[in-house]
mmCIF file of C-alpha atoms and ligand atoms in Angstrom:
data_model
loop_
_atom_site.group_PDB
_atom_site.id
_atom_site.type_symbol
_atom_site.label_atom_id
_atom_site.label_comp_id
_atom_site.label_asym_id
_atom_site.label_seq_id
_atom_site.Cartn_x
_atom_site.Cartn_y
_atom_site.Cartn_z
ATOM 1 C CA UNK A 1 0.000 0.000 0.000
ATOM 2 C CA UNK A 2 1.802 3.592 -0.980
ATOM 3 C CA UNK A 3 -1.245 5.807 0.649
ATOM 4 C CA UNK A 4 -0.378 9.694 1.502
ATOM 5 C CA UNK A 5 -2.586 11.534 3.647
ATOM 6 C CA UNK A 6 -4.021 14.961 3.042
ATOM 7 C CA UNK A 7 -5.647 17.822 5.441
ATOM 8 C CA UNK A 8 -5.045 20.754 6.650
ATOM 9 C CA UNK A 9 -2.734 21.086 9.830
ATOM 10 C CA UNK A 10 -4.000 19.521 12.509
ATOM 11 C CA UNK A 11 -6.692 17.913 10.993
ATOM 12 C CA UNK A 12 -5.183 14.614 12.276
ATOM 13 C CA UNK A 13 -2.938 13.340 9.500
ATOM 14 C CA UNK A 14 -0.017 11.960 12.150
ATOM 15 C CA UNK A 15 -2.576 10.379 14.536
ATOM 16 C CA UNK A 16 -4.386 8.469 11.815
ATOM 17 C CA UNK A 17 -1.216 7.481 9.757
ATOM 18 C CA UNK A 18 0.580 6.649 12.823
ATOM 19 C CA UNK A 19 -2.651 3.509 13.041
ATOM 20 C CA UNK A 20 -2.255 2.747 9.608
ATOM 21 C CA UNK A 21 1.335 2.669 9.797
ATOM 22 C CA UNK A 22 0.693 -0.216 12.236
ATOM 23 C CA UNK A 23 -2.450 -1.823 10.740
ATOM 24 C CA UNK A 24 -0.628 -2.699 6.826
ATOM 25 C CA UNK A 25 2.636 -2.788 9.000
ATOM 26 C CA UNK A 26 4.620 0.195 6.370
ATOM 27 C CA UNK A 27 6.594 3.021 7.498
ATOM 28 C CA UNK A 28 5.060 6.096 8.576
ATOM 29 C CA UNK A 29 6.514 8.939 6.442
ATOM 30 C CA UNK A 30 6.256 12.179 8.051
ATOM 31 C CA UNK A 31 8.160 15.016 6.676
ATOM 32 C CA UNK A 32 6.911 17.550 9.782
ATOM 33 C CA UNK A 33 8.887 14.733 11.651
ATOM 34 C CA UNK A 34 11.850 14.601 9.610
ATOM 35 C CA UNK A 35 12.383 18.453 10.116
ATOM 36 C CA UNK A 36 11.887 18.408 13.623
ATOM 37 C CA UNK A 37 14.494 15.504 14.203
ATOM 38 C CA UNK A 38 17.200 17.785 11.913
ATOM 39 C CA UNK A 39 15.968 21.110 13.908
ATOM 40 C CA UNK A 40 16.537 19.189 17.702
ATOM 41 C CA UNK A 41 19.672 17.515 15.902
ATOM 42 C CA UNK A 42 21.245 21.287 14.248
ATOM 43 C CA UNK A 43 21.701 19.652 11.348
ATOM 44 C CA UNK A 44 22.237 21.962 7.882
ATOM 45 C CA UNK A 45 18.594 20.892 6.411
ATOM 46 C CA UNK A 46 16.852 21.433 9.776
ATOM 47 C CA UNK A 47 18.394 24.712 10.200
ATOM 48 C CA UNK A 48 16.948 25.646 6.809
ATOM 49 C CA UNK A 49 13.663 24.472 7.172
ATOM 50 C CA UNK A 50 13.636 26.150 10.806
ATOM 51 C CA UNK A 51 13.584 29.817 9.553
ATOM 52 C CA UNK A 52 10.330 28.575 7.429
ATOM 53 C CA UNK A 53 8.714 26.425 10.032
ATOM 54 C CA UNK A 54 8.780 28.932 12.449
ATOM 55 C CA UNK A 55 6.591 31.320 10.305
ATOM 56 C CA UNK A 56 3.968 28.871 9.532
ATOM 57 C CA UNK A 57 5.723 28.704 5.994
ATOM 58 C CA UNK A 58 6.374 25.868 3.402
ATOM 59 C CA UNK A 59 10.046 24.898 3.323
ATOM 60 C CA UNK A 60 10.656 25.058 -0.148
ATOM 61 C CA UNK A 61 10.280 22.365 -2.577
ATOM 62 C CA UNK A 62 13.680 21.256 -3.497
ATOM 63 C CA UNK A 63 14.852 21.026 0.019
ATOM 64 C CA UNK A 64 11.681 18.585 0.790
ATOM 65 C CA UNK A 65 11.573 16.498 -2.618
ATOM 66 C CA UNK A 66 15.150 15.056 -2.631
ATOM 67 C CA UNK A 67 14.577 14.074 1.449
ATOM 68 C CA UNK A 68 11.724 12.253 0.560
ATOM 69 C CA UNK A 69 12.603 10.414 -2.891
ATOM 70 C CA UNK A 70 15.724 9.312 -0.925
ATOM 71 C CA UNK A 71 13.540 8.066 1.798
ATOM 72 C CA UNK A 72 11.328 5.912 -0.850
ATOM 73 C CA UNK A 73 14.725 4.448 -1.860
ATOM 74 C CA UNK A 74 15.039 2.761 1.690
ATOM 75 C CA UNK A 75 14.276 -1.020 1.839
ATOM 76 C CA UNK A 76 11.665 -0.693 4.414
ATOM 77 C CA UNK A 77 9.659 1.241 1.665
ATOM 78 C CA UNK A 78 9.741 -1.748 -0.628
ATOM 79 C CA UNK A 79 6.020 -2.977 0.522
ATOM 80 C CA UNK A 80 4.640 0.367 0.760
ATOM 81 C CA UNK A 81 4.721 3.862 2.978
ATOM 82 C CA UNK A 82 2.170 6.063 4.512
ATOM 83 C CA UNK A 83 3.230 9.828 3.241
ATOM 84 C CA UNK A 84 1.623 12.245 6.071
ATOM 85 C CA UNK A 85 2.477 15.930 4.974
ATOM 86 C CA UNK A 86 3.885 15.055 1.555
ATOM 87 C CA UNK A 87 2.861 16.061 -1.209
ATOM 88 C CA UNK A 88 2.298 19.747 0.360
ATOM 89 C CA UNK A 89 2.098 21.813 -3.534
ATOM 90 C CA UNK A 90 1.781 20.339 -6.973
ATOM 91 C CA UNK A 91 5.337 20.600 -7.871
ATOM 92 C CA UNK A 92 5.657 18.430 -5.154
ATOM 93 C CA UNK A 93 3.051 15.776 -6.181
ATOM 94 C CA UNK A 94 4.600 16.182 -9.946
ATOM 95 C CA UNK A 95 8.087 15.491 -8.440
ATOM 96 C CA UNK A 96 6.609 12.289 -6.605
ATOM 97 C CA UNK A 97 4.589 11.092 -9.767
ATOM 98 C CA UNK A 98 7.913 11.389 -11.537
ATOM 99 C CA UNK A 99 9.964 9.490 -9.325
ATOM 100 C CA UNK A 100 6.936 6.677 -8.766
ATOM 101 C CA UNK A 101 6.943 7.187 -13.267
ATOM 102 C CA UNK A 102 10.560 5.749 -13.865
ATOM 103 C CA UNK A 103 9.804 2.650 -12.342
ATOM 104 C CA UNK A 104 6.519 2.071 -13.522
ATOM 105 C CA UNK A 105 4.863 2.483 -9.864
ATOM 106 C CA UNK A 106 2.139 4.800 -8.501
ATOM 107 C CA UNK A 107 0.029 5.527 -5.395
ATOM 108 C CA UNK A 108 -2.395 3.706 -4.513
ATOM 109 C CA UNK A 109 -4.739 6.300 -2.787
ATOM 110 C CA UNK A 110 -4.930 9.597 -1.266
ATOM 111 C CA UNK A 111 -6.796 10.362 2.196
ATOM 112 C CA UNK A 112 -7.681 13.851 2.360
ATOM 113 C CA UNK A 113 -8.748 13.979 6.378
ATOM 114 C CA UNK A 114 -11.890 16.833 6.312
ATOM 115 C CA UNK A 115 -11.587 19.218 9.326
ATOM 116 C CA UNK A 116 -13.184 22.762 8.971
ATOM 117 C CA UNK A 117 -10.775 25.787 10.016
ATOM 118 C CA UNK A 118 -12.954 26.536 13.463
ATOM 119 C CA UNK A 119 -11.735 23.033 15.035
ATOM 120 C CA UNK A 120 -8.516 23.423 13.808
ATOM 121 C CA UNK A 121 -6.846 26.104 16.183
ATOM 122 C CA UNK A 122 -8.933 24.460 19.328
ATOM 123 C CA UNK A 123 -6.782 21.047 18.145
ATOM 124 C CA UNK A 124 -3.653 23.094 17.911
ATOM 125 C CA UNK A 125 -3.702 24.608 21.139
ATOM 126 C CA UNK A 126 -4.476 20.892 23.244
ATOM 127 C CA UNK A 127 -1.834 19.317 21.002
ATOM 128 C CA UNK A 128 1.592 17.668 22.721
ATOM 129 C CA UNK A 129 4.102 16.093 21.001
ATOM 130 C CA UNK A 130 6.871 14.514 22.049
ATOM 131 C CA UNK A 131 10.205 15.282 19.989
ATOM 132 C CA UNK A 132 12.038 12.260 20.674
ATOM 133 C CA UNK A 133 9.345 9.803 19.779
ATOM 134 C CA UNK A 134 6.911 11.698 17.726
ATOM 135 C CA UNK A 135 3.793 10.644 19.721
ATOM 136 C CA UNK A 136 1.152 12.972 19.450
ATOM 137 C CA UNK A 137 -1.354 13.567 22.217
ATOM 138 C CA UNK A 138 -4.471 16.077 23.002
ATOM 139 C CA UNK A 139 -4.965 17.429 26.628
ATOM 140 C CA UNK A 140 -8.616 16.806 26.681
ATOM 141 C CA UNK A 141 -8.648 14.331 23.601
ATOM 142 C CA UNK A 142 -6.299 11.902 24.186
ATOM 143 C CA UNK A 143 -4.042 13.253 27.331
ATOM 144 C CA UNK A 144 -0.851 10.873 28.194
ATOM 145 C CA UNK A 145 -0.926 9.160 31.170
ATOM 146 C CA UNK A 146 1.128 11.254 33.420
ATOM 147 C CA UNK A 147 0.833 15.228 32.616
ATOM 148 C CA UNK A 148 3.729 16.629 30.230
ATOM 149 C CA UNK A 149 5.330 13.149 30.212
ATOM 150 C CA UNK A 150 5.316 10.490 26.707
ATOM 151 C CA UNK A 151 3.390 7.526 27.445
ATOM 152 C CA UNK A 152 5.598 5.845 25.078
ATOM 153 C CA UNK A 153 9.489 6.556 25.779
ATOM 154 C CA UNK A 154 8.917 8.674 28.545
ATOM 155 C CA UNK A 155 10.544 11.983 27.753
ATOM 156 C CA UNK A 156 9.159 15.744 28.136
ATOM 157 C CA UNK A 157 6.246 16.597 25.916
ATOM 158 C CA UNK A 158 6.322 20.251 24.736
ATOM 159 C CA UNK A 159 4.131 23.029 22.979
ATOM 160 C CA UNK A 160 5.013 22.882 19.134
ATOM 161 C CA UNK A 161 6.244 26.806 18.603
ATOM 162 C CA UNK A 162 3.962 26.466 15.325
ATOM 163 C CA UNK A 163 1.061 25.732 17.012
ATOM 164 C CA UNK A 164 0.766 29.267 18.616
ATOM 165 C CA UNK A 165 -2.686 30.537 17.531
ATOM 166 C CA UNK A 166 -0.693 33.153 14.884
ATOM 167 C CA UNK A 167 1.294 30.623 13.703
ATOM 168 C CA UNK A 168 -1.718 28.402 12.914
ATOM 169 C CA UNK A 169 -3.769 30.868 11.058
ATOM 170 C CA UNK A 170 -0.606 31.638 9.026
ATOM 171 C CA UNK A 171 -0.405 27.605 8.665
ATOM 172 C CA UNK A 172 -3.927 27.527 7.837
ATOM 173 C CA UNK A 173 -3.966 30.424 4.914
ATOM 174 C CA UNK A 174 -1.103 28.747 3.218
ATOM 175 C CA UNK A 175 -2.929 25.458 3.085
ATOM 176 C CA UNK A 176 -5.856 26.780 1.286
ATOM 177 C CA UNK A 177 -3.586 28.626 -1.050
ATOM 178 C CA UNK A 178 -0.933 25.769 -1.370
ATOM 179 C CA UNK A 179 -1.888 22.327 -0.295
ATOM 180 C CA UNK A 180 -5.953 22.309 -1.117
ATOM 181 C CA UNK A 181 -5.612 21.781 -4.837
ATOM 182 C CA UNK A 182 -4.377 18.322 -4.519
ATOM 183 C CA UNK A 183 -7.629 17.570 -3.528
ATOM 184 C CA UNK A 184 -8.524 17.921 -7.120
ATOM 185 C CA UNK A 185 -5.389 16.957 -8.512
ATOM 186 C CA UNK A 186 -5.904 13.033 -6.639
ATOM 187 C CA UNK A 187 -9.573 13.257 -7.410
ATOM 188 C CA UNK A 188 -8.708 13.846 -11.086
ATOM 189 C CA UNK A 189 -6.581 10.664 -11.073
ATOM 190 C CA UNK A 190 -9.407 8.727 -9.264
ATOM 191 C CA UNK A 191 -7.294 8.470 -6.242
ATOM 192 C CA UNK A 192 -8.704 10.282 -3.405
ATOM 193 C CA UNK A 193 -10.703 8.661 -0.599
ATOM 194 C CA UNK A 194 -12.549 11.645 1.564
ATOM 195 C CA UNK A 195 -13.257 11.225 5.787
ATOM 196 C CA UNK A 196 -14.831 13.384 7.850
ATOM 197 C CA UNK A 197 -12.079 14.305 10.060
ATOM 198 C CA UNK A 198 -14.680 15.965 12.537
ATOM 199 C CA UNK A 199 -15.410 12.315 14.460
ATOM 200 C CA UNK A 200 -13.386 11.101 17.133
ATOM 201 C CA UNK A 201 -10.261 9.281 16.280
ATOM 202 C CA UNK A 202 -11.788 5.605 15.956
ATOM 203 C CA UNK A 203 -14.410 6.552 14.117
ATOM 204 C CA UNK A 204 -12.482 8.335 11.429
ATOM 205 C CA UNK A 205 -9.878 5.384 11.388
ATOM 206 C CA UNK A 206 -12.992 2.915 11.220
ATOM 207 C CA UNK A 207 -14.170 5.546 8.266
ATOM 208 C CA UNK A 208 -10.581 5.222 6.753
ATOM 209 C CA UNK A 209 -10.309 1.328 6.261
ATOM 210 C CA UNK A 210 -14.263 1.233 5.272
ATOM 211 C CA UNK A 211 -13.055 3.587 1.941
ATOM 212 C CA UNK A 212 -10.158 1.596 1.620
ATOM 213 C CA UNK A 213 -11.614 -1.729 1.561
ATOM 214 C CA UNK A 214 -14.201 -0.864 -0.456
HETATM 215 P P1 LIG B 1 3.661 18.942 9.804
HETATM 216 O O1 LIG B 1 4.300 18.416 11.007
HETATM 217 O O2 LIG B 1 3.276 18.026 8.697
HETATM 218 O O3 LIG B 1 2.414 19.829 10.249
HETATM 219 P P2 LIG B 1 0.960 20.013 9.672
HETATM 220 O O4 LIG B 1 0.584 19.529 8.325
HETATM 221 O O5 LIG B 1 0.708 21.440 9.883
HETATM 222 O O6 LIG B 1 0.147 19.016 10.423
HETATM 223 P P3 LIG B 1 0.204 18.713 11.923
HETATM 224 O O7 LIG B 1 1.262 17.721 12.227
HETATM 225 O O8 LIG B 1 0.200 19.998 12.680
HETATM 226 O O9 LIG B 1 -1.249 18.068 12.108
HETATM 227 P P4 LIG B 1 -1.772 16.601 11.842
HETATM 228 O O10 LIG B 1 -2.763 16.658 10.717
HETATM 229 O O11 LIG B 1 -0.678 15.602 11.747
HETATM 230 O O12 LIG B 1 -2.617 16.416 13.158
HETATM 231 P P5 LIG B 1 -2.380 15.508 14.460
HETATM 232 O O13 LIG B 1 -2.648 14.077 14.127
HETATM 233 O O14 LIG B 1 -1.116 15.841 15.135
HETATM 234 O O15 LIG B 1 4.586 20.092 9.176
HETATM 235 C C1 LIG B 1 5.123 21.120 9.974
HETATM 236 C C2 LIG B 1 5.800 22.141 9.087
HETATM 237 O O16 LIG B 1 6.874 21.521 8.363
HETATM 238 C C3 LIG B 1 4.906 22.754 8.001
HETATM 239 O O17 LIG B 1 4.167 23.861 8.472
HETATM 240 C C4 LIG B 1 5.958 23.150 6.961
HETATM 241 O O18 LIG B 1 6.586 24.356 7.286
HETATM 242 C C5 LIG B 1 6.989 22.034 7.045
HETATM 243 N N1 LIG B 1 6.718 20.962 6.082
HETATM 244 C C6 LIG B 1 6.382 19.665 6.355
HETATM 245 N N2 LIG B 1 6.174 18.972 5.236
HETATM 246 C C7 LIG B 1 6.397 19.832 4.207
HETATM 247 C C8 LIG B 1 6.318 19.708 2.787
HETATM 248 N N3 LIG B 1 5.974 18.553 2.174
HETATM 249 N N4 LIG B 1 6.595 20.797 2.042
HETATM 250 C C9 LIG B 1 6.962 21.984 2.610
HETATM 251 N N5 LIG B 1 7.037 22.169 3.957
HETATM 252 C C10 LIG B 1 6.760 21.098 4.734
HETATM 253 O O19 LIG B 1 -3.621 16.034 15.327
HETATM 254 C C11 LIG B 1 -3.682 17.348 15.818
HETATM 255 C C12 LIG B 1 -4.212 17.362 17.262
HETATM 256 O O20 LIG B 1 -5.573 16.951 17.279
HETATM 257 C C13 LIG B 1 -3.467 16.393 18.199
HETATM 258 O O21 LIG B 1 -3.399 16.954 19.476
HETATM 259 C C14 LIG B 1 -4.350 15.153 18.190
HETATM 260 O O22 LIG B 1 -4.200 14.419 19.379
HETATM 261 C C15 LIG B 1 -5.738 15.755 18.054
HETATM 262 N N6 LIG B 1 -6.648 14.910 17.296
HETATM 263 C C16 LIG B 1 -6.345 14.143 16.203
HETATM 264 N N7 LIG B 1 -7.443 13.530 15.733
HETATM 265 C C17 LIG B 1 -8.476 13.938 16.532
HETATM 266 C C18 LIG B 1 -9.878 13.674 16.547
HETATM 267 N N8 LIG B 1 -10.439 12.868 15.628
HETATM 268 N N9 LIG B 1 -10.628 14.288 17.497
HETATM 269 C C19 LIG B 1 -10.052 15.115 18.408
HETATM 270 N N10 LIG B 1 -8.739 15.396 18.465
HETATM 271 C C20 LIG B 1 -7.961 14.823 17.529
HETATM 272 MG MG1 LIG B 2 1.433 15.747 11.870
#
């Protein structure tokens, strides 16, 4: 299965790909993730992307297209990947086609995960994460066990800096502007699979593998 997953930030991308990951047992492909890692790390690419990130910006495309096509090239990719946060523009999705082109492969599907802009800053502002993991968790939603503590490797869970409420809006605008038209680009190709991103997390998963098995 080569599935990405599409939506606006915080419309729960991560958390849903993270049980998908799991369910067809493929890597989970998060580019959001990959920067972070390079920012906490100082490497040269995650000080790049860092001055973008910050300002609720796209890192531009050449700087995310060769990270990922060399990811794809890993042998855990061989039976599929979950892309969550790739393709971001059309160049991007052009880029990926490309790549997929040479050796006669595609994508399967695309999951565009619906959430209207008024429950996206309420997400934003609950959200944890935990940097060394990648765990995701909601203060009211899904709080970890402990407060400020990763149920899952037990390190510090902290405030993303973009998920400031002027970060988000700024995060939000370039979505519509950037990111939306894949919805129609996937849709053209008779790829995309639409969920109402509005339910709780099970149902939208359970809404997820109903679409894809059908
Ligand atoms: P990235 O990390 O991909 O951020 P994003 O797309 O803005 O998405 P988020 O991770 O914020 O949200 P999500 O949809 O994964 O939601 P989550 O599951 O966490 O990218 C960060 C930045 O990196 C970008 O702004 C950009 O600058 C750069 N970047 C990355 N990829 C790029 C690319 N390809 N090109 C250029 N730049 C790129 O859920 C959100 C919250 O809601 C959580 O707290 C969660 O617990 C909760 N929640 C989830 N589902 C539900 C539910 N059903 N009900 C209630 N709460 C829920
Ligand atoms: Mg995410």
């Amino acid at each position: 299965m080569k599935i990405i997953m599409l939506g606006a930030p915080g419309a729960g991308k991560g958390t849903q790909a993270k049980k998908l990951a799991v369910k067809y047992k493929i890597p989970h492909i998060s580019t959001g993730d990959i920067f972070r890692l390079n920012i906490k790390a100082g490497t040269p690419i995650g000080l790049k992307a860092k001055v973008y990130i910050d300002q609720g910006q796209l890192v531009p495309d050449d700087l995310v297209v060769e990270l990922v096509i060399d990811r794809l090239k890993q042998p855990d990719c061989e039976r599929g990947y979950l892309l969550d946060g790739f393709p971001r523009t059309i160049p991007q999705a052009q880029a990926l086609d490309a790549a997929l082109d040479q050796k006669n492969d595609s994508i399967d599907c695309a999951i565009d995960v619906n959430v209207p802009d008024e429950n996206i800053i309420k997400r934003m502002s609950g959200r944890r994460a935990c940097l060394n993991c990648g765990a995701t968790y909601h203060i009211e939603h899904i709080p970890p066990k402990k407060e400020g503590i990763c149920d899952v490797c037990g390190n510090d869970l902290i405030l993303r800096e973009d998920d400031k409420p002027e970060t988000v809006k700024k995060r939000l605008e370039v979505y519509h502007k950037q990111t939306q038209p894949l919805i129609d680009y996937y849709r053209k190709k008779k790829k995309l699979l639409s969920v109402d991103g509005t339910k709780d997390m099970d149902a939208v998963f359970n809404n997820i593998m109903k679409a894809l098995e059908a």
